[in-house]
Short mmCIF file of C-alpha atoms in Angstrom, two decimals:
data_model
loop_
_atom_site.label_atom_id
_atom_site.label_comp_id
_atom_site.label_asym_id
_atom_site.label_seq_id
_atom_site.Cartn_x
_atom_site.Cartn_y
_atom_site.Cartn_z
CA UNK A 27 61.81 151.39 116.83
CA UNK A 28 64.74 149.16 116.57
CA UNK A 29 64.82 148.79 120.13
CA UNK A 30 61.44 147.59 120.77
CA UNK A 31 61.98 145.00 117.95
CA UNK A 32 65.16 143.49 119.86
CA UNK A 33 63.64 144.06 123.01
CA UNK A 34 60.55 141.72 121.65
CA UNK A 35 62.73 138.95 120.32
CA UNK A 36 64.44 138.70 123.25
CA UNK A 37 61.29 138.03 125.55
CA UNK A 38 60.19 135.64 123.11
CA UNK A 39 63.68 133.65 123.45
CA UNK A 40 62.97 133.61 127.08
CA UNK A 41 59.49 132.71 126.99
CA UNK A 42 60.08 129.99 124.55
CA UNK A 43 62.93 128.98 127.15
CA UNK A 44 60.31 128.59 129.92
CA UNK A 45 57.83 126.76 127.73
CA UNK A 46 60.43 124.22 127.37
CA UNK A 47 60.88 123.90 131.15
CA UNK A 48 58.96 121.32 133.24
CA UNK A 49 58.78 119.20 136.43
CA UNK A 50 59.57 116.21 136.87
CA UNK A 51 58.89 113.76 140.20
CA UNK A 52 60.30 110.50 140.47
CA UNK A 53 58.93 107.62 141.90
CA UNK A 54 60.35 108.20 145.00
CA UNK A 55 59.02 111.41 145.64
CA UNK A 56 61.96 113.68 144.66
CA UNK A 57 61.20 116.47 142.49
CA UNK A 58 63.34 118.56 140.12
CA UNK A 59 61.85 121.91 139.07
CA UNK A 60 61.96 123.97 135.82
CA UNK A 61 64.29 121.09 134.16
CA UNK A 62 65.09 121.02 130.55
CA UNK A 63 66.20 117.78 129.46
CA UNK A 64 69.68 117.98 127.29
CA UNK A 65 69.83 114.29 126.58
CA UNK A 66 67.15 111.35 125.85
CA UNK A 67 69.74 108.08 126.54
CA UNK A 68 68.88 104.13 126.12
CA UNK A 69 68.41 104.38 129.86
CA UNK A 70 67.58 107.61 131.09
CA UNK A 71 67.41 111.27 130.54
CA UNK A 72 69.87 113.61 131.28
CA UNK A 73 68.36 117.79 132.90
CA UNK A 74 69.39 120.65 132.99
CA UNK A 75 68.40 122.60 136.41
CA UNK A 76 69.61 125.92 137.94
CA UNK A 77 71.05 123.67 140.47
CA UNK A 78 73.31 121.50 137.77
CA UNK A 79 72.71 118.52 135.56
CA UNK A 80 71.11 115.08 136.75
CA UNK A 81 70.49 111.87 135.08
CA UNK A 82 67.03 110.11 135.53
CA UNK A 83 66.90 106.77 135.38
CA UNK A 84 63.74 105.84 133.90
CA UNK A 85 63.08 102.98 136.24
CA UNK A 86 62.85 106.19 138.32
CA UNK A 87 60.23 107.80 136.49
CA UNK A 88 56.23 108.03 136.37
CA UNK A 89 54.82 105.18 133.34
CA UNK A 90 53.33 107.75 131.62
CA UNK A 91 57.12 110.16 131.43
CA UNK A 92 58.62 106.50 130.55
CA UNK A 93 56.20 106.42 127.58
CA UNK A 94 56.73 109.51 126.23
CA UNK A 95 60.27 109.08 125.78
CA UNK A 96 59.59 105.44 124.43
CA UNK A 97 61.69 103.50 127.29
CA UNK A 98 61.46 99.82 126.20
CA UNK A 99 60.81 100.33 122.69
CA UNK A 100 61.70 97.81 120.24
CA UNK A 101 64.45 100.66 118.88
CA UNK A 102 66.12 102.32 121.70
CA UNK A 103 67.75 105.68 120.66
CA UNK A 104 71.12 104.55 122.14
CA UNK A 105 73.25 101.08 123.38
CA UNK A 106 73.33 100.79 127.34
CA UNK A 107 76.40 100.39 128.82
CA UNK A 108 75.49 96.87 129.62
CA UNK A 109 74.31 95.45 126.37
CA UNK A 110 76.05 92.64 124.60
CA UNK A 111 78.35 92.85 121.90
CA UNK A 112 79.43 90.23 119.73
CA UNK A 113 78.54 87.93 123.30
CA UNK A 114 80.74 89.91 125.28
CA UNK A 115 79.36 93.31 127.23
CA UNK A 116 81.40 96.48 127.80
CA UNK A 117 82.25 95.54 131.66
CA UNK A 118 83.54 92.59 130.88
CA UNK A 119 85.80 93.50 127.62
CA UNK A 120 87.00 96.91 130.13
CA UNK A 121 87.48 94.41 133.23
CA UNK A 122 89.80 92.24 130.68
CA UNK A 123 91.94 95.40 129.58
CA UNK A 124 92.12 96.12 132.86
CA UNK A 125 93.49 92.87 133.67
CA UNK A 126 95.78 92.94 130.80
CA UNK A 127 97.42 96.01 131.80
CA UNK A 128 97.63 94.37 135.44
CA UNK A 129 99.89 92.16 134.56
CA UNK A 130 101.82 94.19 131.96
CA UNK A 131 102.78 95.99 135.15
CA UNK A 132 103.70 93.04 136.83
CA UNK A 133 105.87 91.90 134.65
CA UNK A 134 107.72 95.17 134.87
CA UNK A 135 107.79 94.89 137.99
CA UNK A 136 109.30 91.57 138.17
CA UNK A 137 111.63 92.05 135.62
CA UNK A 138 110.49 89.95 132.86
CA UNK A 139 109.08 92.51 130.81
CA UNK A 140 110.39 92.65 127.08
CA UNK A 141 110.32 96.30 125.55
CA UNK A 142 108.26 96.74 122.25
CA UNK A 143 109.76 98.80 119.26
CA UNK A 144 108.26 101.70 120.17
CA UNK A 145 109.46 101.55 123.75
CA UNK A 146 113.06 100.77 122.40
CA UNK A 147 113.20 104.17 120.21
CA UNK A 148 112.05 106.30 123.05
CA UNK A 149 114.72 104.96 125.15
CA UNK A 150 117.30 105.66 122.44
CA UNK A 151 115.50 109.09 122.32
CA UNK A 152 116.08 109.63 125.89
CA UNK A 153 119.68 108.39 126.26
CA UNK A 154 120.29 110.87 123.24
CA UNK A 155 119.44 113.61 125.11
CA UNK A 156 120.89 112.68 128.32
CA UNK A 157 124.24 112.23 126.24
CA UNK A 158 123.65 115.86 124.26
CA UNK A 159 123.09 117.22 127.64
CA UNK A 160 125.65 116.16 129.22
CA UNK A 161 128.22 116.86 126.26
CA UNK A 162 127.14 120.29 126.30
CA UNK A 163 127.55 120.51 130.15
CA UNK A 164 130.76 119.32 129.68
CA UNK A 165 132.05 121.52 126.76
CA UNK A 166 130.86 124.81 128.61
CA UNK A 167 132.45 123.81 132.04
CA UNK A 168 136.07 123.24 129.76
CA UNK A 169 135.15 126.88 128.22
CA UNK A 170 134.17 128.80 131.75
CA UNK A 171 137.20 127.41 132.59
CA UNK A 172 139.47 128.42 130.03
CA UNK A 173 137.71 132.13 130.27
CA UNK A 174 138.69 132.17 133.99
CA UNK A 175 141.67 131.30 133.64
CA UNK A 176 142.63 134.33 131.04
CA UNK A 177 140.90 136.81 133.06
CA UNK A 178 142.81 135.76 136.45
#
């Protein structure tokens, strides 16, 4: 009896599975089968199909599939990559890091870079170990050398 009860759950697992599973056609005709969605974003939805994951845009989608996942709603469920903060948007904060960096690497590269603390101590780190290395290359070559020498 056990049996048939596992057997039972797991059809209705797959079942409810399937329910879940839908459509969807964009406006430009193309048409992704038996998708679950994984992910409702400010600006699209993310699916799940047995040929990978897509995001729809929903400028891509139907009205009535925009509505239902309440695309330009007064509360979107999540920021957009492009929406201001504190006046400034993500691209343009990213494009200044970017720039920063730029020019940290210029610098380098033209000599005129001055290290920070932390770039200081792993130097001395470094050089430590270069130095241990070394000394310890240096002490074994005197003692291979003093073995060979006895056993000659």
């Amino acid at each position: 009896m056990n049996c048939w009860a596992t057997t039972l759950a797991i059809l209705a697992v797959l079942s409810a599975s399937l329910a879940v599973a839908e459509d969807f056609k964009t406006i430009n005709g193309k048409i992704y089968k038996d998708a679950t969605i994984s992910l409702v974003e400010a600006d699209g939805i993310v699916i799940k199909t047995k040929t990978g994951i897509s995001k729809i845009y929903f400028v891509e989608l139907p009205k009535d599939v925009q509505e239902r996942f309440h695309y330009g709603s007064a509360t979107p469920t999540a920021k957009a990559v492009t929406q201001r903060i504190d006046g400034e948007s993500f691209a343009d904060r990213f494009a200044g890091f970017v720039e920063k960096k730029l020019d940290e690497r210029e610098s380098i590269l033209q000599g005129k870079h001055t290290p920070g603390s932390a770039e200081l101590m792993v130097r001395r780190e470094v050089n430590f170990h270069w130095a241990f290395l070394a000394g310890t290359a240096i002490i074994a070559s005197v003692l291979f050398a003093i073995v060979w020498a006895r056993f000659k």
